PDB file of C-alpha atoms in Angstrom:
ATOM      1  CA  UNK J   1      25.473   1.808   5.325  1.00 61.00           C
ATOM      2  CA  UNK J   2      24.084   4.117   2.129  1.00 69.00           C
ATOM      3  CA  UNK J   3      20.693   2.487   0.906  1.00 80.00           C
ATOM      4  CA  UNK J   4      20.470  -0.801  -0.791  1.00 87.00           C
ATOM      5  CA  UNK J   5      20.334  -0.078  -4.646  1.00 86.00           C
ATOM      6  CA  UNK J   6      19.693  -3.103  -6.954  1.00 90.00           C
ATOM      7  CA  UNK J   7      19.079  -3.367 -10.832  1.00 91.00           C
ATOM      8  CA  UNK J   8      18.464  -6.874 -10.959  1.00 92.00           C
ATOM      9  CA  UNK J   9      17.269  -9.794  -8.898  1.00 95.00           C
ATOM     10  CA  UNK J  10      20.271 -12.065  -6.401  1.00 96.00           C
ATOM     11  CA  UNK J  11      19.713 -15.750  -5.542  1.00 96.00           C
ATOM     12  CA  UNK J  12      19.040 -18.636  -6.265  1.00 96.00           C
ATOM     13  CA  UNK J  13      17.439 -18.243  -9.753  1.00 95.00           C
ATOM     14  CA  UNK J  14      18.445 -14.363 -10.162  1.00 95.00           C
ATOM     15  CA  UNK J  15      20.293 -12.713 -12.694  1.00 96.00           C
ATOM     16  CA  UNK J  16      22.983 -12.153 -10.567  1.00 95.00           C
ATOM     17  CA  UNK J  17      24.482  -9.512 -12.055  1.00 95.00           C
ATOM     18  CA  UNK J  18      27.936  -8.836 -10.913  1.00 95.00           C
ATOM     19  CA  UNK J  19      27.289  -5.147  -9.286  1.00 94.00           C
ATOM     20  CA  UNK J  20      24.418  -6.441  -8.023  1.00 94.00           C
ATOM     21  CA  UNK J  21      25.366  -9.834  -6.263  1.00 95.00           C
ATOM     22  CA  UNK J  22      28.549  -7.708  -4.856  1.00 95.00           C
ATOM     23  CA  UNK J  23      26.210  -5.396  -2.851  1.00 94.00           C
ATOM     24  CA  UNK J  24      23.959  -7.869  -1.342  1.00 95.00           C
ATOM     25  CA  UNK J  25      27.476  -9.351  -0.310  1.00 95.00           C
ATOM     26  CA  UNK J  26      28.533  -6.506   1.463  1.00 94.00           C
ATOM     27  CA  UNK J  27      24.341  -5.491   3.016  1.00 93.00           C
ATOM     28  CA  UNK J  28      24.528  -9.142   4.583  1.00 94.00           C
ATOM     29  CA  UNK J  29      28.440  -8.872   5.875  1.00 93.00           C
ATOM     30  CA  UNK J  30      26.964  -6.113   7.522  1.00 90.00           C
ATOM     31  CA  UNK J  31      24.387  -7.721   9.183  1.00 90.00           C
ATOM     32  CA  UNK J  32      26.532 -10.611   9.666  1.00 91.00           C
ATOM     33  CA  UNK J  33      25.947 -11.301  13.863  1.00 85.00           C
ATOM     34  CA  UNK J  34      22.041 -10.393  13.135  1.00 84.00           C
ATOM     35  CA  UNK J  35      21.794 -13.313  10.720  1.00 92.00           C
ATOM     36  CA  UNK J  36      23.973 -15.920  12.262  1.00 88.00           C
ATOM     37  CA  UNK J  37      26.491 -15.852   9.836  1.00 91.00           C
ATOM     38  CA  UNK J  38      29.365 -17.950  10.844  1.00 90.00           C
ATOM     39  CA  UNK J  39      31.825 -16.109   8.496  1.00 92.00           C
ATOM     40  CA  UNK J  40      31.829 -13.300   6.262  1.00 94.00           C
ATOM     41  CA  UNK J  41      30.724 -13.368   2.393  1.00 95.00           C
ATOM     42  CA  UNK J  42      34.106 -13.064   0.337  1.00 95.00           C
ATOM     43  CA  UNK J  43      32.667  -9.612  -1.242  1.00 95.00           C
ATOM     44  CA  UNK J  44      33.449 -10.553  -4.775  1.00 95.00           C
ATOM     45  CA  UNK J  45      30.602 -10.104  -6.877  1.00 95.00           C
ATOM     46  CA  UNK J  46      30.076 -13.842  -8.111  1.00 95.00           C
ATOM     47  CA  UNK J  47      27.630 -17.031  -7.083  1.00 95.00           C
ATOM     48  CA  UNK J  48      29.870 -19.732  -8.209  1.00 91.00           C
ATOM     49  CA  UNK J  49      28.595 -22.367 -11.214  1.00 91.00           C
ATOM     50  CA  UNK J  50      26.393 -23.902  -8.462  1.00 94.00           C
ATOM     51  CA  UNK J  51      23.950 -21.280  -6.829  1.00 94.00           C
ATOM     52  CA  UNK J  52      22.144 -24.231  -4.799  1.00 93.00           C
ATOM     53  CA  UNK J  53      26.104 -24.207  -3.186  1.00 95.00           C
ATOM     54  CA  UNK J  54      26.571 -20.665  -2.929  1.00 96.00           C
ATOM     55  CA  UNK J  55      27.707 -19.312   0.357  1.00 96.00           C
ATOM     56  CA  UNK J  56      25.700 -15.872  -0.216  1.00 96.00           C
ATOM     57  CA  UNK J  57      22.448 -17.594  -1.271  1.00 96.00           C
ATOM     58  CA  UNK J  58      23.106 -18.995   1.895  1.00 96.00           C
ATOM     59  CA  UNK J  59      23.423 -16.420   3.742  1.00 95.00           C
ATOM     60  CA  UNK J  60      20.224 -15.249   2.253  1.00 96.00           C
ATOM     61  CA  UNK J  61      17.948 -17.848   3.799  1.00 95.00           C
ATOM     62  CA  UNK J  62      19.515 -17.346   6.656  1.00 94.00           C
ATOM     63  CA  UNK J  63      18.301 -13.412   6.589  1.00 93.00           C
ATOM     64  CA  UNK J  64      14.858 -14.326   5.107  1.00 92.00           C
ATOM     65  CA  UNK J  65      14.898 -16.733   8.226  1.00 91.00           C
ATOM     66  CA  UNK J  66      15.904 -14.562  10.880  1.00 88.00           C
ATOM     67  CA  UNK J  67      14.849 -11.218  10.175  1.00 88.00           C
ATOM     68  CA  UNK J  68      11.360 -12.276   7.819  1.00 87.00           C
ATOM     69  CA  UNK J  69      10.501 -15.339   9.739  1.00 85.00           C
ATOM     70  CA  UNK J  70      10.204 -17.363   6.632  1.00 90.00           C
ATOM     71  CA  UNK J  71       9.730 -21.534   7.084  1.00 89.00           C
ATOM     72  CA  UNK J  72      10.748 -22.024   3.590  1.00 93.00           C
ATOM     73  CA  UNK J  73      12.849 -19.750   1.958  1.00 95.00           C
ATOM     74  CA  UNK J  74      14.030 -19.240  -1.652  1.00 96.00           C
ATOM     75  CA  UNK J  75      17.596 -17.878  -1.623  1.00 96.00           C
ATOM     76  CA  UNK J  76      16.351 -15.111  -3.773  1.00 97.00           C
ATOM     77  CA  UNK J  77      16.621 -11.126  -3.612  1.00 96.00           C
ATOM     78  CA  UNK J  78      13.794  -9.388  -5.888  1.00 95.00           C
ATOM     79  CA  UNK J  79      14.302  -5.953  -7.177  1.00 92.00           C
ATOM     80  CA  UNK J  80      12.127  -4.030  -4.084  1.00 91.00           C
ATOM     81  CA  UNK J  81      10.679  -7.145  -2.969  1.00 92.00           C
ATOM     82  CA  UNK J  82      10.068  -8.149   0.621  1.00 93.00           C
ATOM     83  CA  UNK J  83      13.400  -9.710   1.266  1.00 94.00           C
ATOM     84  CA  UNK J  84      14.782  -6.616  -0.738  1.00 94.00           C
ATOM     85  CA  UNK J  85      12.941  -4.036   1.590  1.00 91.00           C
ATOM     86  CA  UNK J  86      13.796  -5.582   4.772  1.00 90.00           C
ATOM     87  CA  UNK J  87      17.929  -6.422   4.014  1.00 91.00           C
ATOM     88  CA  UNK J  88      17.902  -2.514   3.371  1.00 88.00           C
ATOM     89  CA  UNK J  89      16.042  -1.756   5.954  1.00 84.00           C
ATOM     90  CA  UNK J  90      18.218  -4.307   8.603  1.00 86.00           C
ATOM     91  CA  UNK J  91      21.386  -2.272   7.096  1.00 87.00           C
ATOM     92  CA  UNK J  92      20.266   1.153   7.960  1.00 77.00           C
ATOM     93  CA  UNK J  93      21.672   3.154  11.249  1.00 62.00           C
ATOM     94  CA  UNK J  94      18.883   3.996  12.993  1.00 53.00           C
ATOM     95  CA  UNK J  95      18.542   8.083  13.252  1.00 52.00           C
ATOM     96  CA  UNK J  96      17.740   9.763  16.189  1.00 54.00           C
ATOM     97  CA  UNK J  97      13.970  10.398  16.994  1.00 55.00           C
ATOM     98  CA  UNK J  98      14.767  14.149  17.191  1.00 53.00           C
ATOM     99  CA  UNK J  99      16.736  14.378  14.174  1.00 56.00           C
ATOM    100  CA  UNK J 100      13.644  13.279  11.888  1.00 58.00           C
ATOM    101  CA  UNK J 101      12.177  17.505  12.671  1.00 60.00           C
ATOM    102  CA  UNK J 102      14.369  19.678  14.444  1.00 52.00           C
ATOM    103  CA  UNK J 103      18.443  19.940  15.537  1.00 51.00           C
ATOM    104  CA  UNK J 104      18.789  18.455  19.118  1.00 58.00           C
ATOM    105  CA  UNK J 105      16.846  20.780  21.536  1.00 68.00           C
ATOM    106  CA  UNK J 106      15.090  20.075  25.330  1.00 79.00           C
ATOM    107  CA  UNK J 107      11.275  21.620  24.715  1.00 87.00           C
ATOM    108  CA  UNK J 108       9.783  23.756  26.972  1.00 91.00           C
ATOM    109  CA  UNK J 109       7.604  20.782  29.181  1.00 92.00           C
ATOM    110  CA  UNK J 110       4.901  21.225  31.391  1.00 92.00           C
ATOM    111  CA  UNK J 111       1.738  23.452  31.565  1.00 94.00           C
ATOM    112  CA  UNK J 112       1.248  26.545  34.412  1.00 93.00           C
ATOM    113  CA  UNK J 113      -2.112  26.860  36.110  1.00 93.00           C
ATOM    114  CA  UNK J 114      -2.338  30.108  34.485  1.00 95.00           C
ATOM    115  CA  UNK J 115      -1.846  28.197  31.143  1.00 96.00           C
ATOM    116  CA  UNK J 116      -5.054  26.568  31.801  1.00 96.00           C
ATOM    117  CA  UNK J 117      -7.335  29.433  33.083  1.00 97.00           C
ATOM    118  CA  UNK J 118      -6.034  31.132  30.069  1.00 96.00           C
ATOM    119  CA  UNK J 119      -7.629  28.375  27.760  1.00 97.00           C
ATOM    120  CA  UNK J 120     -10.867  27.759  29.828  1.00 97.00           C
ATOM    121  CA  UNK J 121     -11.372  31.603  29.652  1.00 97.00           C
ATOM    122  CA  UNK J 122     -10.297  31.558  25.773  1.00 97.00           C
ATOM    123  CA  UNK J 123     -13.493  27.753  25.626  1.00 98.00           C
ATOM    124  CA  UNK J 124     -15.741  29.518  28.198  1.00 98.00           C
ATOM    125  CA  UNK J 125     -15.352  25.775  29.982  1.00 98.00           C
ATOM    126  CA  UNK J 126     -13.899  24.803  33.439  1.00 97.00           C
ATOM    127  CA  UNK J 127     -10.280  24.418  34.159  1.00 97.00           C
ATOM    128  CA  UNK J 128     -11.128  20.886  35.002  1.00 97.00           C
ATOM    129  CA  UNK J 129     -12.355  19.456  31.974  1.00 97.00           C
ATOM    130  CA  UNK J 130      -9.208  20.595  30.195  1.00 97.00           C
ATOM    131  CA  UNK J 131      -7.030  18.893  32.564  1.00 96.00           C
ATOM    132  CA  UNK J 132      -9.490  16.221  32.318  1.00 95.00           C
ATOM    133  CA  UNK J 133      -8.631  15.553  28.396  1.00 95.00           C
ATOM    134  CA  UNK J 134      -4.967  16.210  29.188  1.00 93.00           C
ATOM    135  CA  UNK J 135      -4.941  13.192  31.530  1.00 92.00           C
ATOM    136  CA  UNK J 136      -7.097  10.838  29.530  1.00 93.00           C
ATOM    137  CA  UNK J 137      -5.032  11.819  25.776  1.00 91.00           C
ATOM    138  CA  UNK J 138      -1.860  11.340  27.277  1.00 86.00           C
ATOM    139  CA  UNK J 139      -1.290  10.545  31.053  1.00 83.00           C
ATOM    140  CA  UNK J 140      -0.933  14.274  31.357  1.00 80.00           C
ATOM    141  CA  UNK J 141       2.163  14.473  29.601  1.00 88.00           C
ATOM    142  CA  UNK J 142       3.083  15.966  25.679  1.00 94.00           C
ATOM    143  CA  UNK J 143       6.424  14.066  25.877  1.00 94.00           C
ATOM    144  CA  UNK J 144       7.921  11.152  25.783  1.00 91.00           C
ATOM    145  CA  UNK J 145      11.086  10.792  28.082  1.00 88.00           C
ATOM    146  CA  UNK J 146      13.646  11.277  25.119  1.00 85.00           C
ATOM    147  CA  UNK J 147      12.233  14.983  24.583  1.00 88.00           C
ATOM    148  CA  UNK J 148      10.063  13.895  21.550  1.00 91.00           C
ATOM    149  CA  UNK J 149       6.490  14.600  21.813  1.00 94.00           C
ATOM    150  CA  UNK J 150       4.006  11.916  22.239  1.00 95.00           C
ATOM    151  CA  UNK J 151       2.463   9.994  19.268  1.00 96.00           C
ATOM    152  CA  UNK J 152       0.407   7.288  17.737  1.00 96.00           C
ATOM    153  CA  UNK J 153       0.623   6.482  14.631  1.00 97.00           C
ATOM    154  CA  UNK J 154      -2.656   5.777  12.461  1.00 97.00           C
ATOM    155  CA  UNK J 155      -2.126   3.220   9.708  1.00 98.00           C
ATOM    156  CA  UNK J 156      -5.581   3.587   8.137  1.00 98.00           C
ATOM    157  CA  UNK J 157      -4.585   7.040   7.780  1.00 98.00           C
ATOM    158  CA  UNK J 158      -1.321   6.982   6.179  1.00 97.00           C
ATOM    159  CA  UNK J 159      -3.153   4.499   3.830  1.00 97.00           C
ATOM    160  CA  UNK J 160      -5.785   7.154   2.861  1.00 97.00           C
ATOM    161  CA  UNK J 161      -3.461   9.747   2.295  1.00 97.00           C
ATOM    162  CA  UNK J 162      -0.766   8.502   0.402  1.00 96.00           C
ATOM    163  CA  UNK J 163      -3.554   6.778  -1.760  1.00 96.00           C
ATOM    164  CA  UNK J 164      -3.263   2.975  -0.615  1.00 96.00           C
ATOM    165  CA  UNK J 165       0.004   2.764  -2.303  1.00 94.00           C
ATOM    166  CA  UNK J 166       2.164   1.382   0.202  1.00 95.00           C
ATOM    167  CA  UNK J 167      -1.015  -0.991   1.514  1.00 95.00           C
ATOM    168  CA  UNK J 168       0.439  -4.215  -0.163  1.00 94.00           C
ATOM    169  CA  UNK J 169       4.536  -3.436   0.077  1.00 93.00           C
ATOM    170  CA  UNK J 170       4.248  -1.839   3.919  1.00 95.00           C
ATOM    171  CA  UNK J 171       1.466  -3.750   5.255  1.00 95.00           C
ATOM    172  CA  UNK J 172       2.779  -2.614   8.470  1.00 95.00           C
ATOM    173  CA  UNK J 173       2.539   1.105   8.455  1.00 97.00           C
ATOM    174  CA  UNK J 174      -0.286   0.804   5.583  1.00 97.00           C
ATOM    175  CA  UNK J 175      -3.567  -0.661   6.024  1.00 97.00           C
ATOM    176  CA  UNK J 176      -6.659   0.482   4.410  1.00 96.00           C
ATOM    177  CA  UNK J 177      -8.728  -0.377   8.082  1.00 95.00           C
ATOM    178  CA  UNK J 178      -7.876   0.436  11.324  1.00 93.00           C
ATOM    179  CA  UNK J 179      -5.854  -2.470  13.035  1.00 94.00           C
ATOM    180  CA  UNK J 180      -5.288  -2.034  16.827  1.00 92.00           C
ATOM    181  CA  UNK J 181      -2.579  -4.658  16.107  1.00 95.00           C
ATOM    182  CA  UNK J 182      -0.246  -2.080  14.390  1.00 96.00           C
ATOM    183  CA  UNK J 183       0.524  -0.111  17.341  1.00 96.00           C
ATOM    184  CA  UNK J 184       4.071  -0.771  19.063  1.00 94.00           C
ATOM    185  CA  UNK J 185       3.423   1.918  21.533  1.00 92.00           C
ATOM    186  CA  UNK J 186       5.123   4.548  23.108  1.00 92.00           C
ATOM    187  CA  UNK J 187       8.518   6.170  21.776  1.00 91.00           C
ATOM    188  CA  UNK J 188       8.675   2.928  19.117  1.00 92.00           C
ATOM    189  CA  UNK J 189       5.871   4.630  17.276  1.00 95.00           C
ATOM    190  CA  UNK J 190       8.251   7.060  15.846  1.00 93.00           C
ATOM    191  CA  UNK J 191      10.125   4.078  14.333  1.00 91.00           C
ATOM    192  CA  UNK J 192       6.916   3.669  12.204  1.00 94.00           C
ATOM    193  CA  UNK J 193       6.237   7.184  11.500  1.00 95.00           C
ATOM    194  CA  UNK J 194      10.379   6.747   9.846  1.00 91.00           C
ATOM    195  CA  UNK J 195       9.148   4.147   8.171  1.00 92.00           C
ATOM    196  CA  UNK J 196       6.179   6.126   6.516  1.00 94.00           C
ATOM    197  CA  UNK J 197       8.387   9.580   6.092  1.00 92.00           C
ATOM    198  CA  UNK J 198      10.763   7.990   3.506  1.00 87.00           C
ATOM    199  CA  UNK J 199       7.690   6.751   1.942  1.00 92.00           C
ATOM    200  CA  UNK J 200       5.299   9.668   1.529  1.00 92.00           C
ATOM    201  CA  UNK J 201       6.777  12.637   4.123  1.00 91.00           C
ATOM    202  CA  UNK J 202       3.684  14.738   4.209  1.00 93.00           C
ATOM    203  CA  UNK J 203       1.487  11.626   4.381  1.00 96.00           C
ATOM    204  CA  UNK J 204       3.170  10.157   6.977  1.00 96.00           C
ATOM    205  CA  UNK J 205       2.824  13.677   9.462  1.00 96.00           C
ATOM    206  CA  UNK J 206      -0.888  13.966   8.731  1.00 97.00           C
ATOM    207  CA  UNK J 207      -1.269  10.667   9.972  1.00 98.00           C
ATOM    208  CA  UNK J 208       0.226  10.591  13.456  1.00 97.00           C
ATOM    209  CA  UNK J 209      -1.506  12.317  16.311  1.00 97.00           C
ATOM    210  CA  UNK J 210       1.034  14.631  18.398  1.00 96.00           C
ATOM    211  CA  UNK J 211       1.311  16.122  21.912  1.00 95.00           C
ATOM    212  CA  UNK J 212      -0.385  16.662  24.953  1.00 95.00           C
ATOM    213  CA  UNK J 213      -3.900  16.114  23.411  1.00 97.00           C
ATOM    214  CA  UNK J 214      -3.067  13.882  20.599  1.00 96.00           C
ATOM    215  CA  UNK J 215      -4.367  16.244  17.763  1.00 97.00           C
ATOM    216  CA  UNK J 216      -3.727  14.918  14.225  1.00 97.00           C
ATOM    217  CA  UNK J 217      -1.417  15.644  11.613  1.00 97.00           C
ATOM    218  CA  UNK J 218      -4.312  16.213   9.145  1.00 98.00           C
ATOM    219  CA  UNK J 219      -5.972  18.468  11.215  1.00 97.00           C
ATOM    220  CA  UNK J 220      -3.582  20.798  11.558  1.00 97.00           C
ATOM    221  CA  UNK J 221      -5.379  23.644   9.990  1.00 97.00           C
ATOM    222  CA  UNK J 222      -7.919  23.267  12.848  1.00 97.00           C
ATOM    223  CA  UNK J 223      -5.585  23.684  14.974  1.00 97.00           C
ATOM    224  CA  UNK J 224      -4.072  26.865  13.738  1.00 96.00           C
ATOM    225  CA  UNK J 225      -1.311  25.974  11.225  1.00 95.00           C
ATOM    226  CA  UNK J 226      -1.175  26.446   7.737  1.00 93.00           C
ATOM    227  CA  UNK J 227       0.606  23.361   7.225  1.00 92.00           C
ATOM    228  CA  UNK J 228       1.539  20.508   8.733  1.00 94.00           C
ATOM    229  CA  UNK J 229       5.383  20.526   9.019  1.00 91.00           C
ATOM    230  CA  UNK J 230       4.623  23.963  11.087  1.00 92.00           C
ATOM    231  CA  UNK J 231       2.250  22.031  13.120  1.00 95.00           C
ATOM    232  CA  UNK J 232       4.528  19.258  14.287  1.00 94.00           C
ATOM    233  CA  UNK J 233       7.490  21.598  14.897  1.00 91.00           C
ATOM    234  CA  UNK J 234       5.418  23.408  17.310  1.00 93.00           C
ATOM    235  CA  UNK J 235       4.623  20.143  18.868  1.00 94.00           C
ATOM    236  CA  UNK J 236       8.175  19.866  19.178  1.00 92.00           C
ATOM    237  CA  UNK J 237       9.191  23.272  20.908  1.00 91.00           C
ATOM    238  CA  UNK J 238       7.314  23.588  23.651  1.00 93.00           C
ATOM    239  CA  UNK J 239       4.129  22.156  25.578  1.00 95.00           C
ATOM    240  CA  UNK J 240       1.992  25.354  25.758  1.00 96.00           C
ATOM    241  CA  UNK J 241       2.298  25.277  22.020  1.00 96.00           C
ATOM    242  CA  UNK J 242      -0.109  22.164  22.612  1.00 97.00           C
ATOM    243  CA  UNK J 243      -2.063  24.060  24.708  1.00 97.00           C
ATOM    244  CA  UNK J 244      -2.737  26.446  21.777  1.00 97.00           C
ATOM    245  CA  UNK J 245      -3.499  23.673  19.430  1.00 97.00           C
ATOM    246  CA  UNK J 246      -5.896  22.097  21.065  1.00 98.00           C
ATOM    247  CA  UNK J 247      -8.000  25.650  22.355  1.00 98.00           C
ATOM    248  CA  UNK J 248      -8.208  26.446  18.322  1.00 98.00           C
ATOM    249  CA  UNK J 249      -8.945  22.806  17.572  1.00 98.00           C
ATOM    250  CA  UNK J 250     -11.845  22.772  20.047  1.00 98.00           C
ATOM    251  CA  UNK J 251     -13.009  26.073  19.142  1.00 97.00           C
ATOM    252  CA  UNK J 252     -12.942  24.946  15.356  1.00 97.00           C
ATOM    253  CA  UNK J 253     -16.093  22.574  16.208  1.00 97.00           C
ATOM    254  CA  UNK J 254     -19.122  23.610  17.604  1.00 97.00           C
ATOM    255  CA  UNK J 255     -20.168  20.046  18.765  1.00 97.00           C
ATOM    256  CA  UNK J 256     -16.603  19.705  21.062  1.00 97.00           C
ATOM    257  CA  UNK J 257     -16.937  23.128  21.979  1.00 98.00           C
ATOM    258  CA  UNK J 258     -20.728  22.911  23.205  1.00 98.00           C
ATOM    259  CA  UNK J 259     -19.814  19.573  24.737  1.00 97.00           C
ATOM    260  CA  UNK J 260     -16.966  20.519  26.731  1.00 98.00           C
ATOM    261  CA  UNK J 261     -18.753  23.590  27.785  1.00 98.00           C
ATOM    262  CA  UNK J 262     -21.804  20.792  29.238  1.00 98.00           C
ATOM    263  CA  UNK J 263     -19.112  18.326  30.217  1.00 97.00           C
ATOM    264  CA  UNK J 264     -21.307  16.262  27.863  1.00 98.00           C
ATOM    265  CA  UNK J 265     -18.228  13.383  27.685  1.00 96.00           C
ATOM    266  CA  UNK J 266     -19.968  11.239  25.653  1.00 96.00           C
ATOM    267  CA  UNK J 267     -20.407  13.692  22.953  1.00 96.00           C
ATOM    268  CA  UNK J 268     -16.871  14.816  23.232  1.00 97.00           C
ATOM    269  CA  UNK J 269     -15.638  11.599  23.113  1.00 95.00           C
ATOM    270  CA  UNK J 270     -17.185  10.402  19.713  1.00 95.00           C
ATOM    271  CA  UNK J 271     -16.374  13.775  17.916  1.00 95.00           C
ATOM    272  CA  UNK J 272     -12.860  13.821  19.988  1.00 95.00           C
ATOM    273  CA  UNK J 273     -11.680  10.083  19.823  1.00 89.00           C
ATOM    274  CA  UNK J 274     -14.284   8.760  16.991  1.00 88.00           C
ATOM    275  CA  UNK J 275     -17.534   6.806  16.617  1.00 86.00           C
ATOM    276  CA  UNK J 276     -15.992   3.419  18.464  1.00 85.00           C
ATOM    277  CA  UNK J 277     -14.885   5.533  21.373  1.00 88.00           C
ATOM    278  CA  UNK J 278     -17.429   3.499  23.567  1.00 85.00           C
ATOM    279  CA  UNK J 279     -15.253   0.463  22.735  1.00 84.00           C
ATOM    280  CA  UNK J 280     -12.277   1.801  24.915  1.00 85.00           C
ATOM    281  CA  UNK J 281     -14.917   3.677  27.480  1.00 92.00           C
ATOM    282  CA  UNK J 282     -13.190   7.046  26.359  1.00 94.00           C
ATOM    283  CA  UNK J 283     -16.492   9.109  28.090  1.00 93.00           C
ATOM    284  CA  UNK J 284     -16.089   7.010  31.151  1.00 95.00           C
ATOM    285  CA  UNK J 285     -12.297   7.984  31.388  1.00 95.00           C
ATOM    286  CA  UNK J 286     -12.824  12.057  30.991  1.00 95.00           C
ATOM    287  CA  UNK J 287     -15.834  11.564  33.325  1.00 96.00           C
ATOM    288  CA  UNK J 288     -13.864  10.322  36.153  1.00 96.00           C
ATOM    289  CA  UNK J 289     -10.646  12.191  35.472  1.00 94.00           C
ATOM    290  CA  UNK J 290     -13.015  15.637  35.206  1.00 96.00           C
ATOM    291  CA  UNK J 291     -14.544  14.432  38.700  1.00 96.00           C
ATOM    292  CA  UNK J 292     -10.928  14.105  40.020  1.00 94.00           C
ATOM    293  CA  UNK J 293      -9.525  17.629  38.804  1.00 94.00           C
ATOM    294  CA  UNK J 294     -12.982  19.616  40.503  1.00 89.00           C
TER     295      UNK J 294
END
């Protein structure tokens, strides 16, 4: 179903115009099984005399129940209010993770032992500490199992750069801290990267990290793109483009560089995973894989 357009407010205490009440009719027919609606909404554009009565202000408790989790709810649609956002978000068909980027393609996977002596020669650093961040960044995988490269996405950062302007309306993918809360996790994170991209596109790429070695969106320039969009369609291709990405990203700062040269994993880990990355014992993690790859 085509996106949820209203001009005035539906419910209980609405205006109700006639266009308007006639499309929430037909967004909760829709979602009719979702909401436990015994029978469909006669899509005719009117409330009746008595909207306390009214089958569709009804049927919109029912979705503020079921889908918002409201205790009390008020019958009543808002022009891009909550219950507004989430009936148009309940009506959309889901796309495919793929078709978000690129047509339907199977990337080039995996990395070659060559691949790696090729970037320790290019970081002056041993084999083993690359595969070391490999297996700590991303269980030594760029991909997720529907072809889609890895990715986490950052709601702190999305906040920043789209300017806090979806912090109140998309609390969710929009937070000005860091909330570990926010994840979902694996291949359910590009649901909330969707979310983000019909918000604020550009935004919403610079604040996922991608691939093999989890590099960010925003720093894409470090790692060798002059934009972003070319940055995550790379991701997308092939897994020695990750490769690449990270070898200029590393290169790009001194402090990673010198400390992956030392296999000082402390100080990659704060300039590699942040300032808390004590809290999830990132150094400990790269020490031990590092010591398992010699």
């Amino acid at each position: 179903m085509s996106e949820l357009v209203l001009l005035s407010s539906v419910g209980i205490g609405g205006e109700n115009k006639t266009e308007d009440v006639l499309n929430i009719q037909k967004a909760l027919n829709a979602i009719q099984e979702k909401i436990g609606l015994n029978e469909p909404l006669a899509e005719d554009g009117e409330l009746g005399a008595d909207e306390s009565a009214s089958k569709t202000c009804h049927a919109i408790a029912l979705m503020q129940e079921k889908i918002l989790g409201f205790k009390n709810p008020d019958s009543l649609i808002s022009c891009n209010g909550k219950t507004h956002q989430a009936l148009n978000k309940a009506i959309q068909k889901p796309s495919s993770t793929l078709d978000l980027f690129l047509p339907k393609i199977v990337p080039e996977k995996g990395l070659k032992n060559e691949d790696y002596h090729d970037a320790a020669a290019l970081l002056n650093c041993e084999v083993a500490a690359i595969k070391a961040v490999s297996e700590v960044e991303s269980s030594g995988s760029g991909y997720f199992d529907n072809d889609a490269p890895c990715i986490l996405f950052e709601a702190h950062q999305f906040s920043k750069y789209s300017d806090h302007r979806f912090d109140e309306s998309h609390p969710e993918i929009s937070s000005a801290k860091w909330d570990r809360s926010l994840y979902i996790g694996g291949e359910k994170e590009y649901v909330r990267l969707q979310a983000a991209m019909k918000l604020d596109r550009t935004a919403a790429l610079k604040s996922a990290s991608f691939g093999r070695y989890q590099i960010m969106g925003f720093n894409h320039q470090a790692a060798g793109y002059d934009d972003v969009e070319s940055f995550v369609r790379d991701m997308f291709l092939a897994e020695r483009h990750h490769l690449i990405a990270f070898v200029h990203f590393i290169k790009s700062n001194s402090r990673l560089l010198e400390a992956i040269q030392n296999l000082d994993w402390a100080t990659f880990a704060r300039y590699y995973n942040g300032p808390s990355y004590a809290e999830n014992h990132y150094d400990e993690k790269l020490e031990s894989a590092y010591n398992k790859h010699c």
